[in-house]
Every structure is written in C-alpha cells, then in structure tokens.
CSV table of C-alpha atoms and ligand atoms in Angstrom, one decimal:
chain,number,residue,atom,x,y,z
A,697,UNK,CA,-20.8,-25.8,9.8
A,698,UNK,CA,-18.7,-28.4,8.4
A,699,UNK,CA,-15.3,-29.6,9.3
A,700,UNK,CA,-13.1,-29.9,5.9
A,701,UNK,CA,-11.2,-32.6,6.8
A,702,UNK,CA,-14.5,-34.5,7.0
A,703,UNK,CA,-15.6,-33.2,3.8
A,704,UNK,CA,-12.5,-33.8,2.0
A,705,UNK,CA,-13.1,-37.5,3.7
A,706,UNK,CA,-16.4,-37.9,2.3
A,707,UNK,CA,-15.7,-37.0,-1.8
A,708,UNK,CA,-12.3,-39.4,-1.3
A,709,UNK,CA,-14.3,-42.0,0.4
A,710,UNK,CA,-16.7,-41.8,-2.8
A,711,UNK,CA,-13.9,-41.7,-5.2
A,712,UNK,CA,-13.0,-38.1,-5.4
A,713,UNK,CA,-9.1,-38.2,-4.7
A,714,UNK,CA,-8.0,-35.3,-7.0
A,715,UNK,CA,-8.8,-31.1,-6.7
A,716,UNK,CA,-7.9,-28.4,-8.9
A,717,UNK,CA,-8.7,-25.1,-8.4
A,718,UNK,CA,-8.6,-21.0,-8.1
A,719,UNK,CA,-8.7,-19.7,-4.0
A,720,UNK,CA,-11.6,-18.4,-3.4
A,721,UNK,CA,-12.5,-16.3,0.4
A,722,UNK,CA,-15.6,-18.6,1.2
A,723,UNK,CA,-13.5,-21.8,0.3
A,724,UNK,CA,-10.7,-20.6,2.3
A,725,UNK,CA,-10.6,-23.5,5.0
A,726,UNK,CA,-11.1,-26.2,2.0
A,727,UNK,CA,-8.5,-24.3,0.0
A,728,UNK,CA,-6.1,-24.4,2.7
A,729,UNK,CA,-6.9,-27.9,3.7
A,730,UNK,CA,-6.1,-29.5,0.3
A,731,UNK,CA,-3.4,-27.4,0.0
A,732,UNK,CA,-1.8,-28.8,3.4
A,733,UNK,CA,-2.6,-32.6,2.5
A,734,UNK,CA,-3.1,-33.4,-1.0
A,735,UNK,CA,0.1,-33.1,-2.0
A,736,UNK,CA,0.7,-34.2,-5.7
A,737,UNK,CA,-3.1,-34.5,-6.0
A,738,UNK,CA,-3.7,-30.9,-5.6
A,739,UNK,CA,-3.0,-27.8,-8.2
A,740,UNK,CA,-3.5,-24.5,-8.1
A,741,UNK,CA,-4.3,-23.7,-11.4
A,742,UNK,CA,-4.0,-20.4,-13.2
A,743,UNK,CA,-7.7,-20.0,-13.7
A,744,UNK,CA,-11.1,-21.7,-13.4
A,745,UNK,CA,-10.7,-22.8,-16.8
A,746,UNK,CA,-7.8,-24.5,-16.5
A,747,UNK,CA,-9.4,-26.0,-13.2
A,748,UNK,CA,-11.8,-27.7,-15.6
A,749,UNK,CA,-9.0,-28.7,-17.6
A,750,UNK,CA,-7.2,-30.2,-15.3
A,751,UNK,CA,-10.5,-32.5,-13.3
A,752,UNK,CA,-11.2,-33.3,-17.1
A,753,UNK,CA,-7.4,-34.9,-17.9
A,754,UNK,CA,-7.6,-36.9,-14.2
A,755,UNK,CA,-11.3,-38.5,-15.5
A,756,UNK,CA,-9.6,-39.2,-18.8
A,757,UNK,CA,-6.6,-40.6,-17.4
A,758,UNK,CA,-7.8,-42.5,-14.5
A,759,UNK,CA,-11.3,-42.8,-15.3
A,760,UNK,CA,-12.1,-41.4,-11.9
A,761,UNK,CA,-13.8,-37.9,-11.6
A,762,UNK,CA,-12.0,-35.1,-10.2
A,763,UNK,CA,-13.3,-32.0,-8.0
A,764,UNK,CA,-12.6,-28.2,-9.6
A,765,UNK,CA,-12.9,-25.4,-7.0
A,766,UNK,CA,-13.3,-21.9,-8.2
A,767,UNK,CA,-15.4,-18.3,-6.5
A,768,UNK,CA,-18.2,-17.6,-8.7
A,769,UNK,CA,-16.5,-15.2,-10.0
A,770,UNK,CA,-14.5,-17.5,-11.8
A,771,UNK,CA,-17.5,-19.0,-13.8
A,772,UNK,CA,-17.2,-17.3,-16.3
A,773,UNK,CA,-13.3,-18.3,-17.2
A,774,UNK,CA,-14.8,-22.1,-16.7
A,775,UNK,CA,-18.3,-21.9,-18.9
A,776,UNK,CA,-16.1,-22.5,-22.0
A,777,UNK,CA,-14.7,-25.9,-21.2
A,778,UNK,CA,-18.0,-26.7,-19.7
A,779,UNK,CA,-19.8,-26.2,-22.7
A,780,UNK,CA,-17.3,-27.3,-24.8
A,781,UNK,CA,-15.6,-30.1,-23.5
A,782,UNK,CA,-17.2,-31.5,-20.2
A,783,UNK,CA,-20.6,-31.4,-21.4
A,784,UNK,CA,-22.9,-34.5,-22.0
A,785,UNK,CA,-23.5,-33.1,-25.6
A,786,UNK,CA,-19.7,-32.9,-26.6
A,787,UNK,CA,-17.3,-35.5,-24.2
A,788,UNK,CA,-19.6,-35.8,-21.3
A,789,UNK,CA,-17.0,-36.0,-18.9
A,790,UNK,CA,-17.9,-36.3,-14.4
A,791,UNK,CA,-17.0,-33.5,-12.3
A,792,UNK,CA,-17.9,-32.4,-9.1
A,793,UNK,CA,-17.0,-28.1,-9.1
A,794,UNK,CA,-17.2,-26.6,-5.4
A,795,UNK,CA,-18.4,-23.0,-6.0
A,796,UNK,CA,-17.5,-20.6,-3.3
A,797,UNK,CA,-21.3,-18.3,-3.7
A,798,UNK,CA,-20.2,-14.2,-3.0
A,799,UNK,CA,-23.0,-11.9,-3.7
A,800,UNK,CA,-25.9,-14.1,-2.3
A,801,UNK,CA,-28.9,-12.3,-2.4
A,802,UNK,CA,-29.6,-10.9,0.7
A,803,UNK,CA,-25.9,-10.8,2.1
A,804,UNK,CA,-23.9,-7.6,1.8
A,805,UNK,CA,-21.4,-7.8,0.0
A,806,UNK,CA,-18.9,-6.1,-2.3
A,807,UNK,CA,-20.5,-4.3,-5.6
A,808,UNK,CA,-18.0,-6.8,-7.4
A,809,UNK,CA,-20.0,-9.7,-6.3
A,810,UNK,CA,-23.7,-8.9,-6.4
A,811,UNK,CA,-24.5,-9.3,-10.3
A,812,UNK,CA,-22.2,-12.6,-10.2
A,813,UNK,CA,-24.0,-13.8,-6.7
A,814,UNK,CA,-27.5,-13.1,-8.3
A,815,UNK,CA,-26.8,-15.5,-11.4
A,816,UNK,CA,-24.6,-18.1,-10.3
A,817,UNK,CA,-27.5,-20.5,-9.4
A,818,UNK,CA,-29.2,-19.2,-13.0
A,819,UNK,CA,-26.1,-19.5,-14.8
A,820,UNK,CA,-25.2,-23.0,-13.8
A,821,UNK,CA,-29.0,-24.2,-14.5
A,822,UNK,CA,-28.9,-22.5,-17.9
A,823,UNK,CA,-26.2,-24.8,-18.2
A,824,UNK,CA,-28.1,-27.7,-17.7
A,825,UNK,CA,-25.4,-28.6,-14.6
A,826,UNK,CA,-27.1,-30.2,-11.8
A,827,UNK,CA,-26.6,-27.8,-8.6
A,828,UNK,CA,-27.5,-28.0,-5.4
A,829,UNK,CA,-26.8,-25.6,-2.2
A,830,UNK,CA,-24.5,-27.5,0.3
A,831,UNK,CA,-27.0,-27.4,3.8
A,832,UNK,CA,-25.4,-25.7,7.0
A,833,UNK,CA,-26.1,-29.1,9.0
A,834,UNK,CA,-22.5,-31.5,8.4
A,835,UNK,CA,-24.4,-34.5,7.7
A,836,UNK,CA,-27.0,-33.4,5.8
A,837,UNK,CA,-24.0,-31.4,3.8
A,838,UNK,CA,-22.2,-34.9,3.2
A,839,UNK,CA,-25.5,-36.9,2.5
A,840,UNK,CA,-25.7,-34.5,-0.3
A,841,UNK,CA,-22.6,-34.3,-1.3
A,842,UNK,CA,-22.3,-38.2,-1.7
A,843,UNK,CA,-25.6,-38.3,-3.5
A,844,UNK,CA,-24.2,-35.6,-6.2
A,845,UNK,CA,-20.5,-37.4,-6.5
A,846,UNK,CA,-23.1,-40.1,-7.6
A,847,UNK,CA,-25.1,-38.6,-9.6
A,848,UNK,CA,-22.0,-37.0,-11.7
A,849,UNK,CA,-20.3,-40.7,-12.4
A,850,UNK,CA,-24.2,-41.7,-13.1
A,851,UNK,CA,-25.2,-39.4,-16.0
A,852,UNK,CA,-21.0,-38.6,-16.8
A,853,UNK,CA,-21.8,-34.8,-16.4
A,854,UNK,CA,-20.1,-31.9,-14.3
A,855,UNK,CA,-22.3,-31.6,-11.0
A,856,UNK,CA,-22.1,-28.1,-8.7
A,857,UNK,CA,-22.0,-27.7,-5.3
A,858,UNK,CA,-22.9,-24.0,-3.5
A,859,UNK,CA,-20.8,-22.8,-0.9
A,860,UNK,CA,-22.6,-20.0,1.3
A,861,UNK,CA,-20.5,-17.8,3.5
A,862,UNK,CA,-19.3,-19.5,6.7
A,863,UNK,CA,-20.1,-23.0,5.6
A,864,UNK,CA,-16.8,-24.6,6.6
A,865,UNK,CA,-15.4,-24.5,9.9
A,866,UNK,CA,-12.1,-22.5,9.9
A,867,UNK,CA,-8.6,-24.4,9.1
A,868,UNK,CA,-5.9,-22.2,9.0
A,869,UNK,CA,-2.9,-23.4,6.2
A,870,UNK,CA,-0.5,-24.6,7.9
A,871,UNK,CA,2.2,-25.2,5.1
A,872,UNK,CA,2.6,-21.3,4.4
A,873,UNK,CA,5.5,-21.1,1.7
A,874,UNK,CA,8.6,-18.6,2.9
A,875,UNK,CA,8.0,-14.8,1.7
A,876,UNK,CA,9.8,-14.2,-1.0
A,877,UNK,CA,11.3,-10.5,0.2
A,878,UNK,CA,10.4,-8.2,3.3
A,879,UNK,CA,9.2,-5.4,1.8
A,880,UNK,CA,5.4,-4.8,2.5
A,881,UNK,CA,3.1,-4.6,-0.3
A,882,UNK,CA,2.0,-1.7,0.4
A,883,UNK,CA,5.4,0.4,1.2
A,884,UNK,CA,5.8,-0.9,-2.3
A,885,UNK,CA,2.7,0.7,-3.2
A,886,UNK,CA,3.1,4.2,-1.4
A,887,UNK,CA,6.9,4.4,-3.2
A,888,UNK,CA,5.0,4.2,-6.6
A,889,UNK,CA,2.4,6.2,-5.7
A,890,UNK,CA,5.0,9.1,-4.5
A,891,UNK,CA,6.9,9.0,-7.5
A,892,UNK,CA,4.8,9.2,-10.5
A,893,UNK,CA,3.7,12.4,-12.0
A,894,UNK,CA,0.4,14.2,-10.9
A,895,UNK,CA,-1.4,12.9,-13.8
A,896,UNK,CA,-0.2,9.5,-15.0
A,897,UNK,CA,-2.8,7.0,-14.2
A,898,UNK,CA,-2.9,4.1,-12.2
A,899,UNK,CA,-5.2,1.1,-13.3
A,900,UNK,CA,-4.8,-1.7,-10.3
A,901,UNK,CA,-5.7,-4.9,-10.3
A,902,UNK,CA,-8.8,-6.8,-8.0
A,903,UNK,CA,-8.1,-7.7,-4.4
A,904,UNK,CA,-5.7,-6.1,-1.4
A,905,UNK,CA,-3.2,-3.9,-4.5
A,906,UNK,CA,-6.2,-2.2,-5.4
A,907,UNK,CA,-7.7,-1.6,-1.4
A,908,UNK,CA,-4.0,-0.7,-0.6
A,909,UNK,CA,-3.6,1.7,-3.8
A,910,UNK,CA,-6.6,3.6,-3.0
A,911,UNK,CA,-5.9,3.9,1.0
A,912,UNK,CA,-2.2,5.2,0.2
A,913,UNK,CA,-4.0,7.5,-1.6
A,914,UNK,CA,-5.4,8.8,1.0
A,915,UNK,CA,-3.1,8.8,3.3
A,916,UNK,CA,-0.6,11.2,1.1
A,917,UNK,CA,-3.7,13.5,0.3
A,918,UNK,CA,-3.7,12.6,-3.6
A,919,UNK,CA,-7.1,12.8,-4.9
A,920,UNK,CA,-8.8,9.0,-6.1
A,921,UNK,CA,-9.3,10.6,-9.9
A,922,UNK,CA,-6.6,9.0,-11.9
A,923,UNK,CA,-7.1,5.5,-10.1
A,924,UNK,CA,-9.1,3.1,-11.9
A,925,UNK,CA,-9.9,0.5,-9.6
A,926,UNK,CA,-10.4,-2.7,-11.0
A,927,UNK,CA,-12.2,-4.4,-8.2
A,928,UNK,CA,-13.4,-7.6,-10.4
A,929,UNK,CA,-12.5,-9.1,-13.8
A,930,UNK,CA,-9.2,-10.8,-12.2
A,931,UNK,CA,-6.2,-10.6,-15.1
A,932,UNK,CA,-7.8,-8.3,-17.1
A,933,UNK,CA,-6.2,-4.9,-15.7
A,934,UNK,CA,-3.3,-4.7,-17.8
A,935,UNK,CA,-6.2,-4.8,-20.9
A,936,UNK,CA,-7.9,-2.0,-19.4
A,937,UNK,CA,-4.6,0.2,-19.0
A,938,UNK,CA,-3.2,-1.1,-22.5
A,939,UNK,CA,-6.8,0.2,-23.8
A,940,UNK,CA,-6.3,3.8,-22.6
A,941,UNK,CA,-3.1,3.7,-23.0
A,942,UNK,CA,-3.7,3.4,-26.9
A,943,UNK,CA,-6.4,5.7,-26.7
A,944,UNK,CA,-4.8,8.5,-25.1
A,945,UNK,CA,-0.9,8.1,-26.0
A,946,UNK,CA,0.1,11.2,-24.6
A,947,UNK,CA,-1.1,10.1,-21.2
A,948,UNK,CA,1.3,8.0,-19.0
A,949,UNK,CA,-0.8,4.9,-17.9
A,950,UNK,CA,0.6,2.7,-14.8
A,951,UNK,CA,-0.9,-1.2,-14.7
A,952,UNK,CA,-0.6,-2.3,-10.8
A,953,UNK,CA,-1.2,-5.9,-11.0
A,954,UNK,CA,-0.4,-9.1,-8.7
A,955,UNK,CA,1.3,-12.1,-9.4
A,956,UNK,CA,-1.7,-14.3,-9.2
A,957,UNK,CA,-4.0,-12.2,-11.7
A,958,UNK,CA,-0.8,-11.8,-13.9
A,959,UNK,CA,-0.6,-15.5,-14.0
A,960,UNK,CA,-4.4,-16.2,-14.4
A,961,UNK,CA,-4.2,-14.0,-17.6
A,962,UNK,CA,-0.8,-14.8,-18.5
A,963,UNK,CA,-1.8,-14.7,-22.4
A,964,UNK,CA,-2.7,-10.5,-21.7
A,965,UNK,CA,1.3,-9.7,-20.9
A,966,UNK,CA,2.1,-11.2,-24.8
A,967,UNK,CA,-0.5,-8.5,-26.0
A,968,UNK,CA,0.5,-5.4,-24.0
A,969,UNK,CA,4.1,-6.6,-24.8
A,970,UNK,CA,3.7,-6.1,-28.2
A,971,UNK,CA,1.6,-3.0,-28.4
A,972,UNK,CA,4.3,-0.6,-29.0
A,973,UNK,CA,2.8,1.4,-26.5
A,974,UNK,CA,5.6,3.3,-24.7
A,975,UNK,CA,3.2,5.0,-22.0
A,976,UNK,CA,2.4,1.8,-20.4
A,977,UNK,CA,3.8,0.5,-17.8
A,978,UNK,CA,2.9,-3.0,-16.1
A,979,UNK,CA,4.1,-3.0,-12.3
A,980,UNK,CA,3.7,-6.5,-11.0
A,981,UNK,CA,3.9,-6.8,-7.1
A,982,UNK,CA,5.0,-10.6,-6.7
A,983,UNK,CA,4.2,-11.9,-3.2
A,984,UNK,CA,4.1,-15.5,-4.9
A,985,UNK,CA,0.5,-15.6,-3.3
A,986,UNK,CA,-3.4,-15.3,-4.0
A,987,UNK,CA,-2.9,-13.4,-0.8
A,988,UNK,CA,-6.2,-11.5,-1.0
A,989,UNK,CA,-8.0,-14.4,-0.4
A,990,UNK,CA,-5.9,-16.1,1.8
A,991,UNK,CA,-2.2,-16.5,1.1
A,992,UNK,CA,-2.4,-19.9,-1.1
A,993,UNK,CA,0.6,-20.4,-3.3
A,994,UNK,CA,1.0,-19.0,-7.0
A,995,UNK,CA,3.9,-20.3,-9.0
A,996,UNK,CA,5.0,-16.6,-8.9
A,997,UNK,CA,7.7,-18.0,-6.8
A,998,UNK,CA,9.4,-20.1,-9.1
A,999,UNK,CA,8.9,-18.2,-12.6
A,1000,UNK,CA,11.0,-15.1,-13.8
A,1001,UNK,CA,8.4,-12.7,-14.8
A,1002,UNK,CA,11.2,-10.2,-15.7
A,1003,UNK,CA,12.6,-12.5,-18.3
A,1004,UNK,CA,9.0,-13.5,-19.4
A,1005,UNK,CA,8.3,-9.9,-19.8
A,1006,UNK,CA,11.3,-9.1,-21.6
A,1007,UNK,CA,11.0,-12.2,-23.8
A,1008,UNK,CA,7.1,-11.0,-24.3
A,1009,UNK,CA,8.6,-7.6,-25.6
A,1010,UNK,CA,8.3,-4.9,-22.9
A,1011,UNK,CA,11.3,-3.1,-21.7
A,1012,UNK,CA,12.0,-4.2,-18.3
A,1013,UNK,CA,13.3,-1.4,-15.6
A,1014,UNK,CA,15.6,-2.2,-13.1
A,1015,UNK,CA,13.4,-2.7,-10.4
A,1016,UNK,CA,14.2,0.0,-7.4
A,1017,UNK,CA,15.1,-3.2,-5.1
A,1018,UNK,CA,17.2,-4.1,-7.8
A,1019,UNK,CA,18.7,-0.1,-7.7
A,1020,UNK,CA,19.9,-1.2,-4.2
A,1021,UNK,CA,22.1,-4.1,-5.1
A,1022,UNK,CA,19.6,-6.5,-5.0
A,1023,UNK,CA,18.6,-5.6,-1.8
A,1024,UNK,CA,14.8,-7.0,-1.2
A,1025,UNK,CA,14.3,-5.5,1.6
A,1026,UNK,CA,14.5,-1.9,0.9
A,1027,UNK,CA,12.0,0.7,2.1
A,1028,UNK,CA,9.3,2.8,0.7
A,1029,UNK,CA,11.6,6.5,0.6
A,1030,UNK,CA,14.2,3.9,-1.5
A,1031,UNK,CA,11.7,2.7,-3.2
A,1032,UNK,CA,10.2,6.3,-3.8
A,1033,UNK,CA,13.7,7.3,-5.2
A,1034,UNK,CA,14.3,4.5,-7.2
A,1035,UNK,CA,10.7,5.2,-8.9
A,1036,UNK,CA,11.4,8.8,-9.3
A,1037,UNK,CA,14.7,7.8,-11.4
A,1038,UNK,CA,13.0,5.5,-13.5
A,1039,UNK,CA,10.3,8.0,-14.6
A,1040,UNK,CA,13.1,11.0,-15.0
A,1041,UNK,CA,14.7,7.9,-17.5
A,1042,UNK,CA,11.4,7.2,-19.5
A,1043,UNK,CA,10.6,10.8,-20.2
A,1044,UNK,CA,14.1,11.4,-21.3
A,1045,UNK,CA,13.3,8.5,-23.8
A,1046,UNK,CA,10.4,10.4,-25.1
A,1047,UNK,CA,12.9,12.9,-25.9
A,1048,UNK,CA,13.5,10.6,-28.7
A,1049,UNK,CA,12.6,10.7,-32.6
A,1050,UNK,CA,9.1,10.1,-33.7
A,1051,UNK,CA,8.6,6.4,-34.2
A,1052,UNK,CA,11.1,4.5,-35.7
A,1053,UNK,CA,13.3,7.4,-36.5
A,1054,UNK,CA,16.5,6.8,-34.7
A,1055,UNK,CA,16.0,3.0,-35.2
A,1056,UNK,CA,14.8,2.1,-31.4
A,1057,UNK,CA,12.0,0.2,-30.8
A,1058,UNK,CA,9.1,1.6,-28.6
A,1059,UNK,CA,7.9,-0.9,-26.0
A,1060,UNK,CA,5.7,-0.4,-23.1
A,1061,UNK,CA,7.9,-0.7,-19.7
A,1062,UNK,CA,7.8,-3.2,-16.8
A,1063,UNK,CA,9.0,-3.3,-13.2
A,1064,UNK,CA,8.7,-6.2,-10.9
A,1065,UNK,CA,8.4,-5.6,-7.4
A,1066,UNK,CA,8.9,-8.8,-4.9
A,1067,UNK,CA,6.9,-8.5,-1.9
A,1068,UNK,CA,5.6,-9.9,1.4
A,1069,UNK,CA,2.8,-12.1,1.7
A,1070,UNK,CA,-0.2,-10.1,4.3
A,1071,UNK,CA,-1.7,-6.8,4.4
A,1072,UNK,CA,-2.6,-4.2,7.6
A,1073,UNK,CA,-5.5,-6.0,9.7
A,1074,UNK,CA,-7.3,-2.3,9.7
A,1075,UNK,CA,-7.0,-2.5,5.2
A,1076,UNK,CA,-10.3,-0.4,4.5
A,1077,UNK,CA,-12.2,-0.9,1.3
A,1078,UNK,CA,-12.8,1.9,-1.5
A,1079,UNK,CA,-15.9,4.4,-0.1
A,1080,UNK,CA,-17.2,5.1,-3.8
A,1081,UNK,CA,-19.0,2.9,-5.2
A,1082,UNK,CA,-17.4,1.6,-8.5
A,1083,UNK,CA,-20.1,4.0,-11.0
A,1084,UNK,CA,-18.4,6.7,-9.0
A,1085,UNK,CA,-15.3,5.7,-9.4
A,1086,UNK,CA,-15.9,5.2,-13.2
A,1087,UNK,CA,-17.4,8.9,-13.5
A,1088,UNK,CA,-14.5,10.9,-11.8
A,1089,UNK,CA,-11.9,9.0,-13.6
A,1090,UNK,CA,-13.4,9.4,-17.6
A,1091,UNK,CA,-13.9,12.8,-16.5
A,1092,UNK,CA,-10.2,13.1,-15.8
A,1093,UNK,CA,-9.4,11.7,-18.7
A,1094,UNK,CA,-11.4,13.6,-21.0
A,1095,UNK,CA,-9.8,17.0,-20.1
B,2107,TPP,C1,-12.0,-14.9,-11.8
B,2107,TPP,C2,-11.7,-14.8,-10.4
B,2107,TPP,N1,-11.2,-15.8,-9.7
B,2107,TPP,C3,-10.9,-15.7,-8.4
B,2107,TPP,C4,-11.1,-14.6,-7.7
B,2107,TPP,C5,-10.9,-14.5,-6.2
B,2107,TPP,N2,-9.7,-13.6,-6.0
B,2107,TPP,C6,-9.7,-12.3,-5.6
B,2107,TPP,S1,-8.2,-11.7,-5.4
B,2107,TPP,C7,-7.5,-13.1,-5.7
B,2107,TPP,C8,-6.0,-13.3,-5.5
B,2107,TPP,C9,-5.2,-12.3,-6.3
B,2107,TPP,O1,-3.8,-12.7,-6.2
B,2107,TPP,P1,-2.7,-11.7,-6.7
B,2107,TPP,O2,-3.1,-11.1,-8.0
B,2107,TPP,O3,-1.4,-12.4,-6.6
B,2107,TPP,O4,-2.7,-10.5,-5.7
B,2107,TPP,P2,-2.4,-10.5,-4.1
B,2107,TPP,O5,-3.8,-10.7,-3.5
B,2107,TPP,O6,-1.5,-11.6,-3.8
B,2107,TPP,O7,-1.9,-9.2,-3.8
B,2107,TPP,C10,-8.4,-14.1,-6.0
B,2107,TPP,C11,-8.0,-15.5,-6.3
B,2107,TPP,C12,-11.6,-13.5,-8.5
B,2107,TPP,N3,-11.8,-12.3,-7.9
B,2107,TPP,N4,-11.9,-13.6,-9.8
C-alpha cells in the first residue's frame, strides 16, 4: 500500500507540482489528498479531456510537466488531446496521467467496467504511451514512479501510471465543502418517481442517482421497465433520453442526471435545449459533488444551472423546493406534490395547438433539484445485468 502524502511528495520532489483531474473510486485517497493541499495547483476539471488540457497549458506555461488523473473510464474523453495535441507526433508535450484501473481482469467488478478494465493497458500501448502498473510495495511504487516522471521530461511524451484497487492507503478529505440543501438525494428521487405517470420514462445518469432510482423503485413496488439505467458513459444520459424522446414523441421521457455528469458534458444541455422536444424533461439533482465516488467538489455550487438552462433554451419549472418558498429542505410527500403539479401543468400545455400554431415555442422542460451530499450506507446495486435491463425496457417501448 502506499501513503498519498508520500506519493504526492515523490512526483513534487521530481518536479510534478500541478494535478488536474476527474474523481475516480480507486484514486479516492489521492483525489482527496490533492484536493485538501494543493490548493491553487489543483482543478477538478469537467472531464478527462480537459484534464489533459489543463497538464498540457501548465508544461506550456511553466515548462514543467503536470499530472492528469482520470478512472479508465475516462480514457476515452482524453484519447483525443492525446493523439492530437500531447503526442510526440503533433506537440510532444510531458505528462504523467494517474489511471485509476476498474474492471481488472480477474476482479469482480461492475458490468460498466469490465470491457474498459480489459483494454485500458491495450488502449494506452496502442497509443504508443509508455505505461507501467504502479507495484503494491511503497518504494518500489515510488522508484517507479520517479523513473517514469523521467522518462516523460526525457522523450517529451505523456507517460501512464496504473492504479489497481486498494493501492493507496485510505485518506479521508478533510476540507468537505458545506451541502448545499438538506434534502436527501434520494427523497428527491422517490418524489419524482411518485409523481410521474405510469409510463413516462426515466433515463438516469451513472453513479448513486441511478443505484438510488432503481432501489426507490422497488421500494414503491413500480416495476424496473421504463428505467433506462445508464450505469456508464458519464454525461451522455440526457443524449440517450433526447434520442427517444425524438423517436417516440408521444412518449414522456424524464433525464435524471447529476451535477457532475451535467458539467462533464455541459455541451449536451445546448443540444437537448434546442431540440424542440417538449416530452423531455432534464431533472438535474445538484449536490455540488462527484459524490458517487467520493464527495469531491463540482463547480455545481457556484453556477446557476437554471439560468444556463433557460439561456440554453429549455423551459425551466419551478422546482418543488422552489413551490415551498424557497424552502431547500422540503421533504419527499412535498416534493411528490410539487412534481405531481408540474406534470398536471405540462399536459395541460399539450393541450395546445400543433406546432407553432398559437405562436409558443415548444421546448423540452427542466427542474433543478439541490441536494445533499451522501447516500444510505446499505445503497444496493441494480440485480439485472445491463442486456437485461436493455431488453425489458425496448420492449416497453415498442408497445
Ligand atoms: C468518463 C467517466 N469519468 C469518471 C467516472 C467516475 N464517476 C462515476 S460517478 C462520478 C460522479 C458523478 O457525479 P454527479 O453526476 O454529480 O452525481 P453524484 O454522484 O454526485 O450524485 C464519477 C466521477 C465515470 N464513470 N466516467
């Protein structure tokens, strides 16, 4: 096992004095450690992409190289600027990216992971970007890493390091930012889930929303049918609703996304906002956090997503905290009400004249929910596996 601190002391003592990056589970001591003590030297960026982005600008401005953390998952958002911007064929620029390795052959894991896990090693040496598989044993883990921060300045080329599970010893953030309202994310959850009609679907987003909308579920008896449960492909959830929401406009299709993968896919909010599609709606349950993997900060805390959504083009519903006077801490029967209004008010708008007739536009609707960071200690995962899921919910769909 390795201590972070002593990790974090080894790439600085080499030169390494600035880290970008997206959370990640396996990299949640290092994630919370940097987070704690780099201060201004430390972002949280909106995706593995910009993580590149950002190690690239501190080589360009400092000359020094700079260390991107990301999951594996997240290789995929970075293989663009690593092809086309950090690698020794285009600007050749050093970077050392810390690669948190889920779905390791050989170690259960969820279905998410295991296609990532089995080519992350592949993926990187298809690449042509040095990797090596940080040892269990501390000093051998530092030798290596030293002799990589080296290598990288050397040949002026991104290097990767491989995080197993339970590499670092645990350090628990300490600086945890102030949740932004009381309500649990999951009350939040159950309200919405109470209130929509029997057939509108619900396409959530990856992490705890997606564990939580599927165990509320449950718990009120509702079957799993109309739940699309995007368990990977962070960001990408409102794409997925906008696309059967344009396929089947009849249908009344409910996005249930976090702030963090709204964020990491900010660009998908301008899209669905301008699809015209008035049978989507984009719930976003701001807990200013990447809470699934360990309660790091978003900027979700410091940006309006109402007035980006509005600005974006969607029609933004007064939220049912909002209902109550802006009371944040309302609970999930309120919140249950205030969802029931706001449906009764969208179906009355499909009252209205075909398109265009009476002049109004159609837009797709949004509610922001503000929530509390943490989720129930006993959170269970989904029992189907995802082919499962997939097959019961096109079948819905097709009737
Ligand atoms: C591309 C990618 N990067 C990183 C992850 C790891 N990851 C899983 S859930 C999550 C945080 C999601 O945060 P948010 O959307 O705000 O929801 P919350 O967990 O706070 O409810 C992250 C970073 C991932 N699954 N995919």
């Amino acid at each position: 096992m390795i201590e972070v601190a002593k990790f974090v002391g080894c790439l600085k003592e080499v030169g390494i004095g600035f880290f970008a990056g997206v959370p990640d589970s396996l990299l949640k001591s290092f994630c919370a450690y940097v987070t704690d003590t780099c201060g201004e030297n430390h972002v949280i960026a909106a995706n593995e992409g910009g993580a590149v982005g950002l190690a690239a600008g501190h080589y360009l401005a400092t000359g020094k190289p700079a260390l991107a953390y990301m999951q594996n998952s997240g290789q995929g958002n970075a293989v663009n600027p690593l092809c086309s911007l950090a690698d020794p064929d285009v600007y050749s620029i050093p970077m050392v990216l810390l690669v948190g390795w889920r779905g390791e052959p050989g170690v259960k894991d969820e279905p998410q992971h295991v296609k990532q896990g089995k080519v992350t090693i592949s993926l990187f040496e298809t690449l042509g970007i040095p990797t090596e598989i940080l040892p269990e044993d501390e000093s051998a883990a530092l030798e290596l890493t030293r002799k990589m921060v080296e290598k990288s300045k050397a040949e002026s080329r991104p290097v990767a390091l491989v995080v197993r599970k339970g590499l670092f010893a645990e350090y628990k953030l300490q600086n945890k930012d102030a949740d932004i309202a009381s309500v649990r994310r999951e009350d939040a959850i159950e309200g919405v889930l109470r209130s929509l009609p029997e057939d509108a679907v619900i396409v959530s987003t990856t992490g705890m929303i997606s564990r939580e909308a599927y165990e509320t579920r449950e718990r009120l008896g509702q079957g799993h049918e109309c739940d699309f449960l995007t368990v990977g492909s962070m960001g990408h959830a409102i794409m997925i609703a906008l696309g059967i929401a344009k396929a089947q406009p009849k249908r009344k299709v409910y996005c249930l996304d976090g702030d963090g993968a709204s964020i990491m896919h900010l660009g998908n909010m301008a899209i669905a906002g301008q699809s015209g599609c008035e049978n989507l709606t984009h719930i976003v349950f701001n807990n200013a956090a990447h809470d699934s993997v360990g309660g790091q900060p978003t900027v979700g805390g410091k940006i309006d997503f109402e007035k980006i959504a509005e600005e974006l083009g969607y029609n933004v519903l007064q939220s049912p905290q909002d209902q109550y006077c802006g009371n944040i801490s309302v609970g999930v029967n309120e919140i249950a009400d205030g969802m029931k209004w706001l449906v009764s008010m969208a179906e009355q708008a499909e009252q209205r004249e075909p398109d265009g007739a009476d002049g109004l536009p159609r837009k797709p609707n949004f509610i922001l929910f503000k929530v509390a960071k943490g989720a129930r200690k006993d959170l269970g995962r989904p029992k189907e596996p995802p082919q499962v899921n997939k097959a019961l919910f096109m079948e819905m769909l097709s009737k």
